[in-house]
Every structure is written in structure tokens, then in C-alpha cells.
Amino acid sequence: MTKISEIGEFKLIETLTEKVKLKNSSTIKGIGDDAAVLDYGYKQIVVTTDLLVEGIHFDLIYTPLKHLGYKAVVVNLSDIYAMNAIPKQITVSIAISNKFTVKATEEIYSGIYLACEIYGVDLIGGDTSSSVTGLTINVTALGEVSKEDVVYRNSAKKNDLILVSGDLGSAYFGLLLLEREKEVFKTNPDVQPKFEGYDYILERQLKPEARKDVIAELKKINVKPSSMIDISDGLSSELLHICKASNVGCKIYEEKIPIDASTQNIAEEFSMVASVGALSGGEDYELLFTASIKDFEKLKNNEHFEIIGHIADESEGKIIVTKDGSEVEIIAQGWDGIKE
Ligand code: ADP
Ligand code: MG
């Protein structure tokens, strides 16, 4: 197994990037010069970046390197889609211990390239450094959108419908399961982890997808959301971001929050309420958006998303109606709050 220290930084970059083929006409110059060159013509460009730090955002004990590379890209693309934009390019910067093998870094990049393939983006550059404190991956994504299509968080209006794509909470319970099996493994390394039957929630945690299809569907049915955000920190926290930015209140219904049957099952196994994972868990990377009530007919009964409530006047507060009918103020517990 070749160690990174044996081949050095330049050879490593070459090894990792030699197969890059550019796909997008907006990518004029990719890897290989002091900077990449892009030409977006008359479009607007959206830019986002995310930092993944070992021990904070991922645990190498149960995170396959290929999945890690894939997820590092996807979480950024999710942010681009949340602007109603189309991702086109990424840069990837890594800080990695010299003790890592070249093969291990190639594993990370195989996940990065898979995401590039599936989402049609070009890897156009990055930076590489050695590290003494674990692995860090930073991905920056760029996307394009026309001025008429861009969707912000601050434009939700009273009476707008509130919708979410997919289902929520699964990634959080996937994490709880991984952490549980890690503890079992730490006390008894001979015991095999119990992962059978949990494929869906594990995949949601380890290999999430960005909702490219939801953006395409909204275009297809000719609906422009009045506001949008991606769900990286739990429904509560994201909804409060929209309400705050738009100076509005909201009312959502617990029973309308889409939760997969397998999420429901594992929540019961952990003696938890599944919707708590949906509201306060994280990393679902679904889209939360609002749309005019005029679009109701186009939006109802669509398999891509669920109507979970409506925007209210700011004075009415931010309310969730629980399954037993009581009205509770939504608080942003967020990811970190329930992680302990
Ligand atoms: P510079 O000294 O100008 O920063 P580098 O030697 O760091 O250049 O990088 C050379 C080329 O390889 C640049 O195009 C850079 O964007 C790209 N690159 C460097 N590290 C990575 C990486 N980890 N992943 C993808 N591209 C990279
Ligand atoms: Mg450099």
C-alpha cells in the first residue's frame, strides 16, 4: 500500500484528477492552471461551500470513504438546488494525514466522481494539504440560474402553502443506529453489527441524495416556489429560518410530516417519537419550500412532495399542531441539541 508521503502532493493531485473530463459548456478551464475559468453568459451564479471535519461531521469507524466523498459533494449540491439553481462545477479541498494510503484517497475521489457523474457537475480544482488532526474535506459548488428563477428564503407570503419533499427523520435514525452499533463494537469487537433490514435509514445517513428531481418536477408543473431551503438541520430549524427571513409565521401539522415506515419502526425501537427526528434531527437533504395557494391544484397529490401546512401572519406565531390537536410553538432544537 503506497503512503501519500511516498509520492508527494503533486503526484497525488495528478493521480486523483487525471481522469477528469469536462461536461459543462460553462467550464472553460478546469484543473491545471492557477485558477479555473468559467463562462456563464447572462446567467446568475450561485456559490456555496461546506466543510466536513473528521470527528465532527463524520466518523471513519462507520463511514465508507467512497460514501464520504459522495456525501461531501451532495450536501453542497443540495444547497444549490435550494436556490432553484442547477449545479455545474465543484472544487474539492482536502487536508489528509500522510499516513493515509493513496488508495484511500482514491476511494474518497471515487465517491466524488460518482456524484459528479450523477449530478452532471465538473470537478474544476481544489487544494491539497497534509494534516495532523484528521481528515477534512471542503467542497465548493457553483451553479447557474436565470434571474427570474432564483428562489430565496425571504419571500414566503401569508397563506402560502408549506411543502417538503421526500420523507424526514430517516438520516437521523440512521446515525443513531450507527452510533449504537459502534458502542456495541467498542465493548465487544467480536460481535457483528446488526444492520440487516435497516438499509434505507443507513443509506439516508451515509449516502444521501440532493433533490435534483424535485427542482425538475417543479419546473415541469410550472410552479416557482415563493421561498425554499434545504433541510440539513431538521424541519423546525429550517422552517424558522424561512419565517424569520420572510417576517411571517406558520402553522404545520405533525400528522402531515412525511415519515417512512422504516423510520417509524426504528424510532419505536429507540423508544422515540419519529416526528421528533424529523423536526430536530438532521441531514435529510430534502427541500422545504412555500408556494402560492393558487398553485394548490398543481401541487396536491404529487409523489415528490407533501403539503404540511401554511404560512401565517407573523403575529400568529410559528405553530405545530400535534397529532392530539394541541398547538405548540415550534422551537429550533436543531441537530446539535439532540446529538448528546
Ligand atoms: P496552486 O499551487 O496554484 O494552489 P496546486 O498545485 O495546489 O496549485 O494545484 C494544481 C491544480 O490541481 C489546480 O488546478 C488545483 O485547483 C488542482 N487541485 C489541487 N488539489 C486538488 C484536489 N484535492 N482535488 C482537485 N483538484 C485539485
Ligand atoms: Mg494549491
mmCIF file of C-alpha atoms and ligand atoms in Angstrom:
data_model
loop_
_atom_site.group_PDB
_atom_site.id
_atom_site.type_symbol
_atom_site.label_atom_id
_atom_site.label_comp_id
_atom_site.label_asym_id
_atom_site.label_seq_id
_atom_site.Cartn_x
_atom_site.Cartn_y
_atom_site.Cartn_z
ATOM 1 C CA MET A 1 0.000 0.000 0.000
ATOM 2 C CA THR A 2 1.562 3.265 -1.114
ATOM 3 C CA LYS A 3 1.522 6.012 1.512
ATOM 4 C CA ILE A 4 0.783 9.579 0.400
ATOM 5 C CA SER A 5 4.147 10.665 1.852
ATOM 6 C CA GLU A 6 5.890 8.373 -0.616
ATOM 7 C CA ILE A 7 4.520 10.089 -3.723
ATOM 8 C CA GLY A 8 4.100 13.704 -2.520
ATOM 9 C CA GLU A 9 1.389 16.291 -3.056
ATOM 10 C CA PHE A 10 1.785 16.950 -6.788
ATOM 11 C CA LYS A 11 1.791 13.321 -7.775
ATOM 12 C CA LEU A 12 -1.223 12.767 -5.516
ATOM 13 C CA ILE A 13 -3.193 15.557 -7.193
ATOM 14 C CA GLU A 14 -2.263 14.118 -10.569
ATOM 15 C CA THR A 15 -3.349 10.634 -9.512
ATOM 16 C CA LEU A 16 -6.669 11.904 -8.205
ATOM 17 C CA THR A 17 -7.560 14.173 -11.096
ATOM 18 C CA GLU A 18 -6.054 12.628 -14.232
ATOM 19 C CA LYS A 19 -9.351 11.161 -15.416
ATOM 20 C CA VAL A 20 -11.378 14.355 -15.264
ATOM 21 C CA LYS A 21 -13.401 15.036 -18.415
ATOM 22 C CA LEU A 22 -15.304 18.303 -18.506
ATOM 23 C CA LYS A 23 -19.047 18.067 -19.176
ATOM 24 C CA ASN A 24 -20.411 21.602 -18.979
ATOM 25 C CA SER A 25 -20.013 24.280 -21.644
ATOM 26 C CA SER A 26 -19.699 26.860 -18.841
ATOM 27 C CA THR A 27 -16.419 25.209 -17.779
ATOM 28 C CA ILE A 28 -13.777 26.851 -19.947
ATOM 29 C CA LYS A 29 -10.687 25.806 -17.974
ATOM 30 C CA GLY A 30 -10.684 23.227 -15.188
ATOM 31 C CA ILE A 31 -7.823 21.711 -13.229
ATOM 32 C CA GLY A 32 -4.252 22.552 -14.189
ATOM 33 C CA ASP A 33 -3.782 26.301 -14.085
ATOM 34 C CA ASP A 34 -3.685 28.804 -11.215
ATOM 35 C CA ALA A 35 -7.450 29.117 -11.382
ATOM 36 C CA ALA A 36 -10.398 27.649 -13.237
ATOM 37 C CA VAL A 37 -12.191 29.779 -15.837
ATOM 38 C CA LEU A 38 -15.973 29.768 -16.190
ATOM 39 C CA ASP A 39 -18.328 31.430 -18.635
ATOM 40 C CA TYR A 40 -21.947 31.678 -17.543
ATOM 41 C CA GLY A 41 -23.093 34.120 -20.208
ATOM 42 C CA TYR A 42 -26.141 36.021 -18.957
ATOM 43 C CA LYS A 43 -26.966 33.638 -16.060
ATOM 44 C CA GLN A 44 -26.681 34.355 -12.375
ATOM 45 C CA ILE A 45 -24.171 32.261 -10.454
ATOM 46 C CA VAL A 46 -24.842 30.759 -7.041
ATOM 47 C CA VAL A 47 -21.926 29.672 -4.863
ATOM 48 C CA THR A 48 -21.912 27.576 -1.717
ATOM 49 C CA THR A 49 -19.324 25.788 0.387
ATOM 50 C CA ASP A 50 -19.332 23.177 3.145
ATOM 51 C CA LEU A 51 -16.620 21.895 5.420
ATOM 52 C CA LEU A 52 -16.623 18.299 6.656
ATOM 53 C CA VAL A 53 -14.326 17.635 9.598
ATOM 54 C CA GLU A 54 -13.486 14.167 10.905
ATOM 55 C CA GLY A 55 -14.855 13.635 14.395
ATOM 56 C CA ILE A 56 -17.346 16.495 13.986
ATOM 57 C CA HIS A 57 -19.237 15.704 10.794
ATOM 58 C CA PHE A 58 -18.227 12.128 10.167
ATOM 59 C CA ASP A 59 -16.735 9.155 11.948
ATOM 60 C CA LEU A 60 -14.386 6.992 9.884
ATOM 61 C CA ILE A 61 -15.246 3.969 12.026
ATOM 62 C CA TYR A 62 -18.517 3.546 10.155
ATOM 63 C CA THR A 63 -18.249 5.881 7.163
ATOM 64 C CA PRO A 64 -17.021 4.220 3.961
ATOM 65 C CA LEU A 65 -14.602 6.595 2.211
ATOM 66 C CA LYS A 66 -16.462 6.394 -1.079
ATOM 67 C CA HIS A 67 -19.706 7.405 0.631
ATOM 68 C CA LEU A 68 -17.872 10.227 2.382
ATOM 69 C CA GLY A 69 -16.675 11.655 -0.930
ATOM 70 C CA TYR A 70 -20.149 11.296 -2.403
ATOM 71 C CA LYS A 71 -21.839 12.952 0.572
ATOM 72 C CA ALA A 72 -19.314 15.819 0.662
ATOM 73 C CA VAL A 73 -20.416 16.731 -2.863
ATOM 74 C CA VAL A 74 -24.136 16.063 -2.427
ATOM 75 C CA VAL A 75 -24.588 18.307 0.631
ATOM 76 C CA ASN A 76 -23.303 21.209 -1.465
ATOM 77 C CA LEU A 77 -25.441 20.393 -4.482
ATOM 78 C CA SER A 78 -28.452 20.322 -2.171
ATOM 79 C CA ASP A 79 -27.740 23.975 -1.308
ATOM 80 C CA ILE A 80 -27.529 24.873 -4.990
ATOM 81 C CA TYR A 81 -30.873 23.193 -5.740
ATOM 82 C CA ALA A 82 -32.397 25.026 -2.760
ATOM 83 C CA MET A 83 -31.785 28.249 -4.713
ATOM 84 C CA ASN A 84 -33.692 26.655 -7.621
ATOM 85 C CA ALA A 85 -30.388 26.622 -9.494
ATOM 86 C CA ILE A 86 -28.556 23.911 -11.448
ATOM 87 C CA PRO A 87 -25.112 22.907 -10.122
ATOM 88 C CA LYS A 88 -22.330 22.949 -12.715
ATOM 89 C CA GLN A 89 -18.920 22.925 -11.050
ATOM 90 C CA ILE A 90 -17.257 21.935 -7.777
ATOM 91 C CA THR A 91 -13.891 22.403 -6.199
ATOM 92 C CA VAL A 92 -12.628 19.933 -3.596
ATOM 93 C CA SER A 93 -10.018 20.708 -0.973
ATOM 94 C CA ILE A 94 -8.674 18.056 1.343
ATOM 95 C CA ALA A 95 -6.385 18.031 4.337
ATOM 96 C CA ILE A 96 -5.255 14.480 4.911
ATOM 97 C CA SER A 97 -2.768 12.663 7.100
ATOM 98 C CA ASN A 98 0.382 11.388 5.439
ATOM 99 C CA LYS A 99 -0.405 8.012 6.931
ATOM 100 C CA PHE A 100 -3.402 7.629 4.597
ATOM 101 C CA THR A 101 -2.710 5.413 1.635
ATOM 102 C CA VAL A 102 -3.040 6.687 -1.920
ATOM 103 C CA LYS A 103 -5.718 4.044 -2.371
ATOM 104 C CA ALA A 104 -7.760 5.517 0.495
ATOM 105 C CA THR A 105 -7.728 8.968 -1.111
ATOM 106 C CA GLU A 106 -8.705 7.387 -4.412
ATOM 107 C CA GLU A 107 -11.665 5.796 -2.615
ATOM 108 C CA ILE A 108 -12.818 9.257 -1.486
ATOM 109 C CA TYR A 109 -12.448 10.534 -5.035
ATOM 110 C CA SER A 110 -14.369 7.595 -6.498
ATOM 111 C CA GLY A 111 -17.366 8.841 -4.477
ATOM 112 C CA ILE A 112 -16.696 12.421 -5.595
ATOM 113 C CA TYR A 113 -16.608 11.345 -9.250
ATOM 114 C CA LEU A 114 -19.750 9.252 -8.892
ATOM 115 C CA ALA A 115 -21.610 12.325 -7.590
ATOM 116 C CA CYS A 116 -20.114 14.415 -10.434
ATOM 117 C CA GLU A 117 -21.423 11.842 -12.899
ATOM 118 C CA ILE A 118 -24.911 11.532 -11.448
ATOM 119 C CA TYR A 119 -25.442 15.273 -10.971
ATOM 120 C CA GLY A 120 -23.624 16.401 -14.120
ATOM 121 C CA VAL A 121 -21.030 18.620 -12.448
ATOM 122 C CA ASP A 122 -17.371 19.216 -13.317
ATOM 123 C CA LEU A 123 -14.562 18.982 -10.777
ATOM 124 C CA ILE A 124 -12.577 22.107 -11.675
ATOM 125 C CA GLY A 125 -9.963 22.394 -8.942
ATOM 126 C CA GLY A 126 -9.174 22.286 -5.276
ATOM 127 C CA ASP A 127 -6.321 22.242 -2.854
ATOM 128 C CA THR A 128 -4.422 19.531 -1.043
ATOM 129 C CA SER A 129 -2.657 19.715 2.273
ATOM 130 C CA SER A 130 -1.317 17.283 4.809
ATOM 131 C CA SER A 131 -2.981 17.202 8.204
ATOM 132 C CA VAL A 132 -2.015 16.138 11.711
ATOM 133 C CA THR A 133 -5.536 16.266 13.178
ATOM 134 C CA GLY A 134 -7.578 14.005 10.956
ATOM 135 C CA LEU A 135 -9.296 14.302 7.626
ATOM 136 C CA THR A 136 -11.014 17.463 6.410
ATOM 137 C CA ILE A 137 -12.886 17.856 3.150
ATOM 138 C CA ASN A 138 -14.155 21.166 1.827
ATOM 139 C CA VAL A 139 -16.324 21.263 -1.259
ATOM 140 C CA THR A 140 -17.412 24.447 -3.007
ATOM 141 C CA ALA A 141 -20.182 24.209 -5.578
ATOM 142 C CA LEU A 142 -21.221 26.664 -8.266
ATOM 143 C CA GLY A 143 -24.485 26.637 -10.114
ATOM 144 C CA GLU A 144 -26.422 28.678 -12.595
ATOM 145 C CA VAL A 145 -29.904 30.121 -12.556
ATOM 146 C CA SER A 146 -31.733 32.773 -14.514
ATOM 147 C CA LYS A 147 -32.730 35.942 -12.677
ATOM 148 C CA GLU A 148 -36.427 35.022 -12.931
ATOM 149 C CA ASP A 149 -35.954 31.554 -11.430
ATOM 150 C CA VAL A 150 -33.782 32.172 -8.371
ATOM 151 C CA VAL A 151 -35.615 31.448 -5.086
ATOM 152 C CA TYR A 152 -34.598 32.944 -1.733
ATOM 153 C CA ARG A 153 -35.609 32.241 1.850
ATOM 154 C CA ASN A 154 -37.032 35.674 2.455
ATOM 155 C CA SER A 155 -40.034 35.728 0.144
ATOM 156 C CA ALA A 156 -42.669 33.480 1.769
ATOM 157 C CA LYS A 157 -46.071 35.205 1.956
ATOM 158 C CA LYS A 158 -49.030 34.819 4.303
ATOM 159 C CA ASN A 159 -51.354 31.959 3.207
ATOM 160 C CA ASP A 160 -48.665 30.290 1.071
ATOM 161 C CA LEU A 161 -48.614 26.506 1.269
ATOM 162 C CA ILE A 162 -45.672 24.851 3.047
ATOM 163 C CA LEU A 163 -44.286 21.699 1.407
ATOM 164 C CA VAL A 164 -41.499 19.214 1.951
ATOM 165 C CA SER A 165 -40.031 16.708 -0.479
ATOM 166 C CA GLY A 166 -39.450 13.013 0.285
ATOM 167 C CA ASP A 167 -39.593 11.881 3.881
ATOM 168 C CA LEU A 168 -37.885 13.158 7.001
ATOM 169 C CA GLY A 169 -36.063 11.825 10.055
ATOM 170 C CA SER A 170 -34.519 8.773 8.413
ATOM 171 C CA ALA A 171 -30.959 10.106 8.295
ATOM 172 C CA TYR A 172 -31.109 10.958 11.999
ATOM 173 C CA PHE A 173 -32.209 7.467 12.981
ATOM 174 C CA GLY A 174 -29.568 6.061 10.639
ATOM 175 C CA LEU A 175 -26.997 7.947 12.685
ATOM 176 C CA LEU A 176 -28.453 6.713 15.987
ATOM 177 C CA LEU A 177 -28.210 3.147 14.698
ATOM 178 C CA LEU A 178 -24.586 3.577 13.580
ATOM 179 C CA GLU A 179 -23.682 5.115 16.932
ATOM 180 C CA ARG A 180 -25.426 2.304 18.810
ATOM 181 C CA GLU A 181 -23.581 -0.394 16.893
ATOM 182 C CA LYS A 182 -20.308 1.481 17.339
ATOM 183 C CA GLU A 183 -20.757 1.372 21.133
ATOM 184 C CA VAL A 184 -21.508 -2.361 20.967
ATOM 185 C CA PHE A 185 -18.393 -2.857 18.846
ATOM 186 C CA LYS A 186 -16.235 -0.840 21.267
ATOM 187 C CA THR A 187 -17.212 -3.050 24.218
ATOM 188 C CA ASN A 188 -17.140 -6.291 22.256
ATOM 189 C CA PRO A 189 -15.279 -6.253 18.906
ATOM 190 C CA ASP A 190 -16.316 -9.855 18.211
ATOM 191 C CA VAL A 191 -19.997 -9.014 17.926
ATOM 192 C CA GLN A 192 -21.062 -8.325 14.353
ATOM 193 C CA PRO A 193 -23.058 -5.097 13.941
ATOM 194 C CA LYS A 194 -26.784 -5.583 13.325
ATOM 195 C CA PHE A 195 -27.533 -3.734 10.111
ATOM 196 C CA GLU A 196 -29.860 -6.127 8.240
ATOM 197 C CA GLY A 197 -33.225 -4.637 7.422
ATOM 198 C CA TYR A 198 -32.001 -1.103 8.102
ATOM 199 C CA ASP A 199 -30.736 -0.387 4.572
ATOM 200 C CA TYR A 200 -32.952 2.613 3.937
ATOM 201 C CA ILE A 201 -32.073 4.652 7.030
ATOM 202 C CA LEU A 202 -28.380 3.756 6.743
ATOM 203 C CA GLU A 203 -28.286 4.865 3.139
ATOM 204 C CA ARG A 204 -30.072 8.090 4.036
ATOM 205 C CA GLN A 205 -27.341 8.836 6.584
ATOM 206 C CA LEU A 206 -24.279 7.593 4.722
ATOM 207 C CA LYS A 207 -25.175 8.275 1.101
ATOM 208 C CA PRO A 208 -27.810 10.998 0.862
ATOM 209 C CA GLU A 209 -29.071 12.400 -2.429
ATOM 210 C CA ALA A 210 -29.779 16.012 -3.409
ATOM 211 C CA ARG A 211 -33.297 16.570 -4.792
ATOM 212 C CA LYS A 212 -32.433 17.382 -8.384
ATOM 213 C CA ASP A 213 -35.662 15.615 -9.364
ATOM 214 C CA VAL A 214 -37.804 17.916 -7.223
ATOM 215 C CA ILE A 215 -36.393 21.016 -8.912
ATOM 216 C CA ALA A 216 -37.070 19.400 -12.295
ATOM 217 C CA GLU A 217 -40.610 18.450 -11.232
ATOM 218 C CA LEU A 218 -41.404 21.998 -10.086
ATOM 219 C CA LYS A 219 -40.238 23.314 -13.463
ATOM 220 C CA LYS A 220 -42.303 20.673 -15.233
ATOM 221 C CA ILE A 221 -45.544 21.553 -13.426
ATOM 222 C CA ASN A 222 -44.676 25.217 -13.811
ATOM 223 C CA VAL A 223 -44.534 26.143 -10.131
ATOM 224 C CA LYS A 224 -41.963 28.596 -8.820
ATOM 225 C CA PRO A 225 -41.668 28.293 -5.027
ATOM 226 C CA SER A 226 -42.120 31.555 -3.132
ATOM 227 C CA SER A 227 -39.274 30.536 -0.821
ATOM 228 C CA MET A 228 -37.045 27.495 -0.411
ATOM 229 C CA ILE A 229 -34.348 25.993 1.821
ATOM 230 C CA ASP A 230 -32.777 22.560 2.067
ATOM 231 C CA ILE A 231 -33.273 20.513 5.224
ATOM 232 C CA SER A 232 -29.825 19.944 6.664
ATOM 233 C CA ASP A 233 -30.588 20.746 10.328
ATOM 234 C CA GLY A 234 -34.118 19.446 10.856
ATOM 235 C CA LEU A 235 -37.513 20.732 9.759
ATOM 236 C CA SER A 236 -38.044 23.042 12.775
ATOM 237 C CA SER A 237 -34.845 24.918 12.347
ATOM 238 C CA GLU A 238 -35.261 25.343 8.560
ATOM 239 C CA LEU A 239 -38.868 26.466 8.872
ATOM 240 C CA LEU A 240 -37.841 29.078 11.429
ATOM 241 C CA HIS A 241 -35.164 30.313 9.006
ATOM 242 C CA ILE A 242 -37.811 30.896 6.330
ATOM 243 C CA CYS A 243 -40.200 32.552 8.798
ATOM 244 C CA LYS A 244 -37.513 34.830 10.194
ATOM 245 C CA ALA A 245 -36.161 35.840 6.792
ATOM 246 C CA SER A 246 -39.686 36.397 5.410
ATOM 247 C CA ASN A 247 -41.148 38.059 8.545
ATOM 248 C CA VAL A 248 -44.027 35.606 8.692
ATOM 249 C CA GLY A 249 -45.452 32.949 10.996
ATOM 250 C CA CYS A 250 -46.528 29.425 10.106
ATOM 251 C CA LYS A 251 -48.757 26.550 11.025
ATOM 252 C CA ILE A 252 -47.778 22.960 10.225
ATOM 253 C CA TYR A 253 -49.427 19.670 11.157
ATOM 254 C CA GLU A 254 -47.453 16.866 12.782
ATOM 255 C CA GLU A 255 -49.596 14.216 11.094
ATOM 256 C CA LYS A 256 -48.707 15.646 7.664
ATOM 257 C CA ILE A 257 -44.939 15.321 8.134
ATOM 258 C CA PRO A 258 -43.873 12.527 5.756
ATOM 259 C CA ILE A 259 -42.135 9.713 7.618
ATOM 260 C CA ASP A 260 -41.088 6.418 6.060
ATOM 261 C CA ALA A 261 -42.357 3.174 7.623
ATOM 262 C CA SER A 262 -38.794 2.027 8.362
ATOM 263 C CA THR A 263 -38.109 5.309 10.169
ATOM 264 C CA GLN A 264 -41.265 4.760 12.194
ATOM 265 C CA ASN A 265 -40.097 1.262 13.137
ATOM 266 C CA ILE A 266 -36.627 2.222 14.253
ATOM 267 C CA ALA A 267 -37.987 5.197 16.207
ATOM 268 C CA GLU A 268 -40.119 2.736 18.181
ATOM 269 C CA GLU A 269 -37.073 0.543 18.714
ATOM 270 C CA PHE A 270 -35.315 3.541 20.260
ATOM 271 C CA SER A 271 -38.474 4.438 22.235
ATOM 272 C CA MET A 272 -38.571 7.761 20.435
ATOM 273 C CA VAL A 273 -41.208 9.662 18.511
ATOM 274 C CA ALA A 274 -40.350 9.565 14.789
ATOM 275 C CA SER A 275 -41.525 13.114 14.155
ATOM 276 C CA VAL A 276 -39.011 14.386 16.727
ATOM 277 C CA GLY A 277 -36.288 13.022 14.450
ATOM 278 C CA ALA A 278 -37.945 14.777 11.510
ATOM 279 C CA LEU A 279 -38.282 18.100 13.339
ATOM 280 C CA SER A 280 -34.981 18.181 15.180
ATOM 281 C CA GLY A 281 -32.749 15.588 13.518
ATOM 282 C CA GLY A 282 -30.620 16.494 10.575
ATOM 283 C CA GLU A 283 -29.093 15.625 7.243
ATOM 284 C CA ASP A 284 -32.234 14.624 5.360
ATOM 285 C CA TYR A 285 -31.272 16.969 2.487
ATOM 286 C CA GLU A 286 -34.870 17.240 1.422
ATOM 287 C CA LEU A 287 -36.289 20.544 0.191
ATOM 288 C CA LEU A 288 -38.631 22.687 2.263
ATOM 289 C CA PHE A 289 -40.487 25.271 0.202
ATOM 290 C CA THR A 290 -43.513 27.503 0.104
ATOM 291 C CA ALA A 291 -45.803 28.167 -2.841
ATOM 292 C CA SER A 292 -48.807 30.310 -3.583
ATOM 293 C CA ILE A 293 -52.197 28.817 -2.769
ATOM 294 C CA LYS A 294 -53.001 29.462 -6.456
ATOM 295 C CA ASP A 295 -50.730 26.528 -7.254
ATOM 296 C CA PHE A 296 -52.620 24.136 -4.962
ATOM 297 C CA GLU A 297 -54.153 22.100 -7.791
ATOM 298 C CA LYS A 298 -50.733 21.606 -9.394
ATOM 299 C CA LEU A 299 -49.088 20.628 -6.119
ATOM 300 C CA LYS A 300 -51.598 18.339 -4.422
ATOM 301 C CA ASN A 301 -51.219 14.564 -4.769
ATOM 302 C CA ASN A 302 -47.714 14.866 -6.226
ATOM 303 C CA GLU A 303 -45.487 11.951 -5.204
ATOM 304 C CA HIS A 304 -42.442 14.239 -4.940
ATOM 305 C CA PHE A 305 -43.743 16.356 -2.055
ATOM 306 C CA GLU A 306 -46.295 16.761 0.704
ATOM 307 C CA ILE A 307 -48.231 19.827 1.826
ATOM 308 C CA ILE A 308 -47.620 20.093 5.584
ATOM 309 C CA GLY A 309 -49.179 23.451 6.459
ATOM 310 C CA HIS A 310 -49.319 27.105 5.544
ATOM 311 C CA ILE A 311 -47.629 30.429 6.160
ATOM 312 C CA ALA A 312 -49.409 32.696 8.661
ATOM 313 C CA ASP A 313 -49.101 36.276 9.811
ATOM 314 C CA GLU A 314 -46.032 36.900 11.958
ATOM 315 C CA SER A 315 -48.309 37.777 14.906
ATOM 316 C CA GLU A 316 -49.843 34.281 14.821
ATOM 317 C CA GLY A 317 -46.520 32.686 15.767
ATOM 318 C CA LYS A 318 -44.830 29.576 14.484
ATOM 319 C CA ILE A 319 -47.075 26.708 15.379
ATOM 320 C CA ILE A 320 -47.129 22.941 15.029
ATOM 321 C CA VAL A 321 -50.469 21.211 15.559
ATOM 322 C CA THR A 322 -49.625 17.892 17.211
ATOM 323 C CA LYS A 323 -51.432 14.625 16.490
ATOM 324 C CA ASP A 324 -53.676 15.083 19.516
ATOM 325 C CA GLY A 325 -54.727 18.517 18.257
ATOM 326 C CA SER A 326 -52.778 20.768 20.610
ATOM 327 C CA GLU A 327 -50.920 23.784 19.264
ATOM 328 C CA VAL A 328 -47.268 24.041 20.225
ATOM 329 C CA GLU A 329 -44.719 26.759 19.457
ATOM 330 C CA ILE A 330 -42.001 25.450 17.129
ATOM 331 C CA ILE A 331 -38.550 25.731 18.647
ATOM 332 C CA ALA A 332 -35.267 25.268 16.871
ATOM 333 C CA GLN A 333 -33.748 22.418 18.720
ATOM 334 C CA GLY A 334 -31.511 21.693 15.791
ATOM 335 C CA TRP A 335 -29.119 18.959 15.227
ATOM 336 C CA ASP A 336 -26.611 19.655 17.993
ATOM 337 C CA GLY A 337 -29.231 19.927 20.690
ATOM 338 C CA ILE A 338 -30.319 16.327 20.384
ATOM 339 C CA LYS A 339 -26.993 14.865 19.434
ATOM 340 C CA GLU A 340 -25.808 14.468 23.028
HETATM 341 P P1 ADP B 1 -1.541 26.079 -6.627
HETATM 342 O O1 ADP B 1 -0.135 25.955 -6.161
HETATM 343 O O2 ADP B 1 -1.765 27.091 -7.707
HETATM 344 O O3 ADP B 1 -2.526 26.166 -5.493
HETATM 345 P P2 ADP B 1 -1.863 23.246 -6.760
HETATM 346 O O4 ADP B 1 -0.574 22.603 -7.022
HETATM 347 O O5 ADP B 1 -2.402 23.266 -5.368
HETATM 348 O O6 ADP B 1 -1.845 24.703 -7.374
HETATM 349 O O7 ADP B 1 -2.963 22.577 -7.686
HETATM 350 C C1 ADP B 1 -2.724 22.307 -9.047
HETATM 351 C C2 ADP B 1 -4.046 22.113 -9.740
HETATM 352 O O8 ADP B 1 -4.727 20.988 -9.176
HETATM 353 C C3 ADP B 1 -5.003 23.294 -9.596
HETATM 354 O O9 ADP B 1 -5.770 23.376 -10.785
HETATM 355 C C4 ADP B 1 -5.871 22.906 -8.428
HETATM 356 O O10 ADP B 1 -7.137 23.526 -8.495
HETATM 357 C C5 ADP B 1 -5.950 21.389 -8.600
HETATM 358 N N1 ADP B 1 -6.088 20.652 -7.323
HETATM 359 C C6 ADP B 1 -5.277 20.708 -6.252
HETATM 360 N N2 ADP B 1 -5.685 19.881 -5.260
HETATM 361 C C7 ADP B 1 -6.818 19.287 -5.720
HETATM 362 C C8 ADP B 1 -7.731 18.359 -5.172
HETATM 363 N N3 ADP B 1 -7.588 17.838 -3.932
HETATM 364 N N4 ADP B 1 -8.795 17.986 -5.917
HETATM 365 C C9 ADP B 1 -8.970 18.500 -7.161
HETATM 366 N N5 ADP B 1 -8.156 19.380 -7.736
HETATM 367 C C10 ADP B 1 -7.071 19.789 -7.034
HETATM 368 MG MG MG B 2 -2.741 24.645 -4.018
#
